[in-house]
C-alpha atoms as one frame of an Amber mdcrd trajectory, in Angstrom:
protein
-120.457 -69.388 126.387-121.451 -71.076 129.646-123.076 -68.885 132.295-122.296
 -69.522 135.928-123.673 -67.750 138.983-121.002 -67.399 141.661-122.119 -66.310
 145.123-119.414 -64.806 147.340-120.677 -64.952 150.898-118.591 -63.452 153.686
-118.878 -62.283 157.268-116.451 -59.490 156.386-115.922 -57.320 153.283-115.670
 -60.197 150.803-112.419 -58.863 149.348-110.612 -62.156 149.912-113.373 -64.130
 148.206-113.374 -61.804 145.217-109.667 -62.413 144.663-110.043 -66.183 145.088
-112.944 -66.317 142.636-111.128 -64.140 140.106-108.029 -66.333 140.224-110.046
 -69.536 139.919-112.283 -68.364 137.076-109.271 -67.126 135.109-108.287 -70.764
 134.571-111.386 -71.533 132.505-112.331 -70.412 129.008-115.805 -69.847 127.646
-117.368 -69.034 131.019-119.452 -65.956 131.743-119.329 -65.609 135.518-122.117
 -63.624 137.141-120.868 -62.695 140.587-123.187 -61.980 143.481-121.646 -60.355
 146.558-123.048 -61.026 150.012-120.792 -59.286 152.569-121.129 -58.881 156.352
-123.311 -61.980 156.836-122.998 -62.491 160.600-126.374 -63.752 161.756-128.682
 -66.627 160.909-131.441 -64.167 160.040-129.203 -62.417 157.527-128.190 -65.790
 156.092-131.847 -66.753 155.647-132.456 -63.631 153.570-129.366 -64.267 151.470
-130.317 -67.893 150.814-133.676 -66.785 149.423-131.842 -64.649 146.860-129.310
 -67.402 146.103-132.204 -69.768 145.457-133.318 -67.523 142.587-129.938 -67.924
 140.838-128.321 -71.123 142.106-124.693 -71.760 141.314-121.435 -72.050 143.229
-121.146 -70.571 146.731-117.707 -69.581 147.964-117.735 -68.502 151.576-115.767
 -67.395 154.617-117.737 -67.597 157.843-116.140 -67.528 161.287-119.367 -68.086
 163.245-119.792 -71.862 163.550-123.584 -71.733 163.905-124.058 -69.594 160.806
-121.655 -71.813 158.894-123.418 -75.031 159.910-126.748 -73.568 158.837-125.294
 -72.507 155.464-123.820 -75.950 154.831-127.082 -77.672 155.812-129.120 -75.401
 153.531-126.696 -76.021 150.647-126.831 -79.801 151.097-130.624 -79.732 151.144
-130.783 -77.611 147.993-127.982 -79.444 146.180-125.944 -76.246 145.865-122.145
 -76.683 145.950-120.387 -74.604 148.629-116.666 -74.131 149.179-115.008 -72.765
 152.325-112.239 -70.737 150.723-109.824 -70.498 153.658-110.222 -73.937 155.255
-107.121 -75.584 153.709-104.918 -72.653 154.767-106.254 -72.274 158.317-106.204
 -76.060 158.868-102.566 -76.264 157.780-101.616 -73.288 159.957-103.470 -74.756
 162.914-101.532 -78.036 162.624 -98.166 -76.308 162.203 -98.678 -73.716 164.936
-100.488 -75.959 167.385-103.237 -73.376 167.767-106.939 -73.209 167.056-107.856
 -70.411 164.663-109.752 -67.588 166.354-113.275 -67.165 165.046-113.160 -63.408
 164.550-114.311 -62.107 161.157-112.355 -59.421 159.369-109.206 -59.624 161.506
-107.069 -58.836 158.432-108.726 -55.408 158.358-107.625 -54.344 161.842-106.859
 -50.635 162.275-103.246 -51.304 163.207-100.031 -49.453 162.383 -99.791 -51.123
 158.974-103.296 -49.928 158.098-102.522 -46.308 158.912 -99.199 -46.542 157.070
-101.121 -47.688 154.010-103.557 -44.792 154.298-100.622 -42.397 154.587 -99.009
 -43.956 151.504-102.209 -43.516 149.485-102.564 -39.864 150.474 -98.885 -39.179
 149.746 -99.075 -40.898 146.357-102.148 -38.952 145.240-100.401 -35.705 146.202
 -97.325 -36.632 144.114 -98.963 -37.768 140.883 -97.687 -36.688 137.457 -94.533
 -34.938 138.659 -96.212 -32.838 141.362 -94.167 -31.751 144.410 -90.875 -33.115
 143.117 -89.083 -31.477 146.043 -90.507 -34.259 148.254 -89.384 -37.196 146.130
 -86.697 -38.260 148.596 -89.560 -39.306 150.912 -90.870 -41.775 148.327 -90.297
 -45.521 148.354 -90.711 -45.748 144.588 -90.652 -43.290 141.707 -92.072 -44.362
 138.352 -90.915 -42.668 135.157 -92.288 -43.212 131.675 -93.879 -41.590 128.667
 -97.543 -40.671 128.698-100.037 -43.576 128.983 -97.685 -46.226 130.356 -99.968
 -46.819 133.378 -97.869 -44.786 135.802-100.778 -43.396 137.826-102.832 -46.588
 138.274 -99.680 -48.548 139.080 -98.722 -45.899 141.646-102.124 -46.113 143.309
-101.955 -49.911 143.391 -98.498 -49.753 145.001 -99.795 -47.209 147.500-102.514
 -49.657 148.482 -99.700 -52.076 149.246 -98.120 -49.462 151.530 -95.499 -47.919
 149.221 -95.253 -44.160 148.865 -95.045 -43.835 145.093 -94.416 -40.767 142.969
 -94.509 -40.724 139.186 -93.351 -38.400 136.431 -93.968 -38.302 132.673 -90.869
 -38.433 130.492 -91.304 -35.761 127.823 -88.485 -34.964 125.330 -89.283 -31.248
 125.241 -89.478 -30.968 129.034 -86.622 -32.709 130.903 -87.425 -34.043 134.397
 -86.298 -32.092 137.477 -82.574 -32.406 138.142 -83.096 -33.912 141.599 -84.379
 -37.152 140.042 -80.763 -38.037 139.260 -79.565 -37.637 142.847 -82.293 -39.484
 144.760 -81.031 -42.005 147.315 -84.049 -43.428 149.144 -86.610 -44.164 146.414
 -86.156 -46.843 143.788 -86.581 -45.188 140.387 -88.180 -47.535 137.844 -88.667
 -46.854 134.152 -91.879 -48.030 132.480 -91.932 -48.641 128.749 -94.182 -50.331
 126.197 -94.368 -51.172 122.510 -95.049 -48.298 120.069 -98.096 -50.019 118.552
 -99.674 -50.673 121.937 -98.968 -47.124 123.076-100.445 -45.609 119.929-103.613
 -47.682 120.316-104.048 -46.578 123.949-103.376 -42.946 123.121-105.756 -42.952
 120.153-108.543 -44.356 122.326-107.781 -41.692 124.908-108.091 -38.926 122.314
-111.348 -40.343 121.001-112.783 -40.507 124.535-111.972 -36.798 124.898-113.491
 -35.960 121.484-110.119 -34.742 120.250-108.517 -35.208 116.839-107.269 -38.815
 116.675-104.350 -37.994 114.344-101.674 -35.826 115.980 -97.988 -36.166 116.891
 -99.247 -37.775 120.094-100.074 -40.893 118.037 -97.669 -40.484 115.126 -95.618
 -43.664 114.622 -92.235 -41.945 114.238 -92.857 -39.432 117.008 -93.937 -42.149
 119.439 -90.935 -44.329 118.585 -88.607 -41.362 119.148 -90.331 -40.576 122.448
 -89.883 -44.134 123.700 -86.253 -44.177 122.554 -85.621 -40.933 124.453 -87.068
 -42.444 127.620 -85.034 -45.646 127.240 -81.842 -43.608 126.904 -82.572 -41.791
 130.156 -83.280 -45.099 131.907 -80.077 -46.686 130.578 -77.876 -43.663 131.275
 -78.944 -43.707 134.928 -78.980 -47.457 135.419 -82.650 -47.534 136.371 -84.452
 -50.880 136.112 -86.974 -50.980 133.269 -90.276 -52.848 133.071 -92.080 -53.369
 129.776 -95.807 -53.047 130.521 -96.969 -54.056 127.025 -98.392 -57.413 128.097
 -98.574 -56.849 131.831-101.559 -56.002 133.964-101.183 -53.295 136.590-101.020
 -56.005 139.248 -98.227 -57.824 137.399 -96.266 -54.609 136.901 -96.629 -53.762
 140.588 -95.514 -57.254 141.608 -92.371 -56.905 139.484 -91.644 -53.516 141.071
 -92.131 -54.876 144.594 -89.671 -57.670 143.766 -87.143 -55.033 142.711 -87.712
 -53.114 145.955 -87.231 -56.274 148.025 -84.068 -57.208 146.118 -82.671 -53.725
 146.688 -83.474 -53.837 150.395 -81.905 -57.271 150.644 -78.698 -56.016 149.046
 -78.683 -53.045 151.427 -79.045 -55.291 154.483 -76.154 -57.465 153.314 -73.949
 -54.412 152.816 -74.904 -53.099 156.251
């Protein structure tokens, strides 16, 4: 296992760099990446302090710096120390500059402006938290998305992720002994999506959940036949109502959310054509 120190140096929150580094490192096997985060670096004095720490664990520097003086000093220090440094956004901003005929503004953190989209996202997060696990079903018509699925099919984390993308998302567990509220079958605005998974994967997740709660690991909750029947019951509901279904067995939360967003966009596209 190769160890690599990766320094993410930003004049803003560093969120962009974290995603870039994660995507890049995922392409390599046998690497233990030790990430060091250096956000809000906006002065040469701050950079000097950061470079002292980087010198203790040299590796790859990935950076986004809008201030030209701070950037030049970073690049000079890296050349002198023989430390590789990559400007993560340069290829994108250079291409945009050529196509748009504009010079990129040197303002850090502009993607985090407190604009209408930001406040809509905050509202979506608050709404989603208040409508977790079947709560306040009388408000479901306000939702953009409603996720349905048996227990432990990642409904809540997927809902929160979607909320961070600006979608008001409710979710409800599908339980054979407790049918969902009748209004779920008459919703018009939200897209209802069924989440399912393989019985073996679901049993493993549920058993780990029980163990983490110090509860008996052998109950109907993890019984092979009971779980299979539970999943079959949910699939019948999804099929009877024509709801799209996503199998989350081998999907991350991000991948599941991306598939759901595609479904939302397809539905909105169809609606615009019909209009």
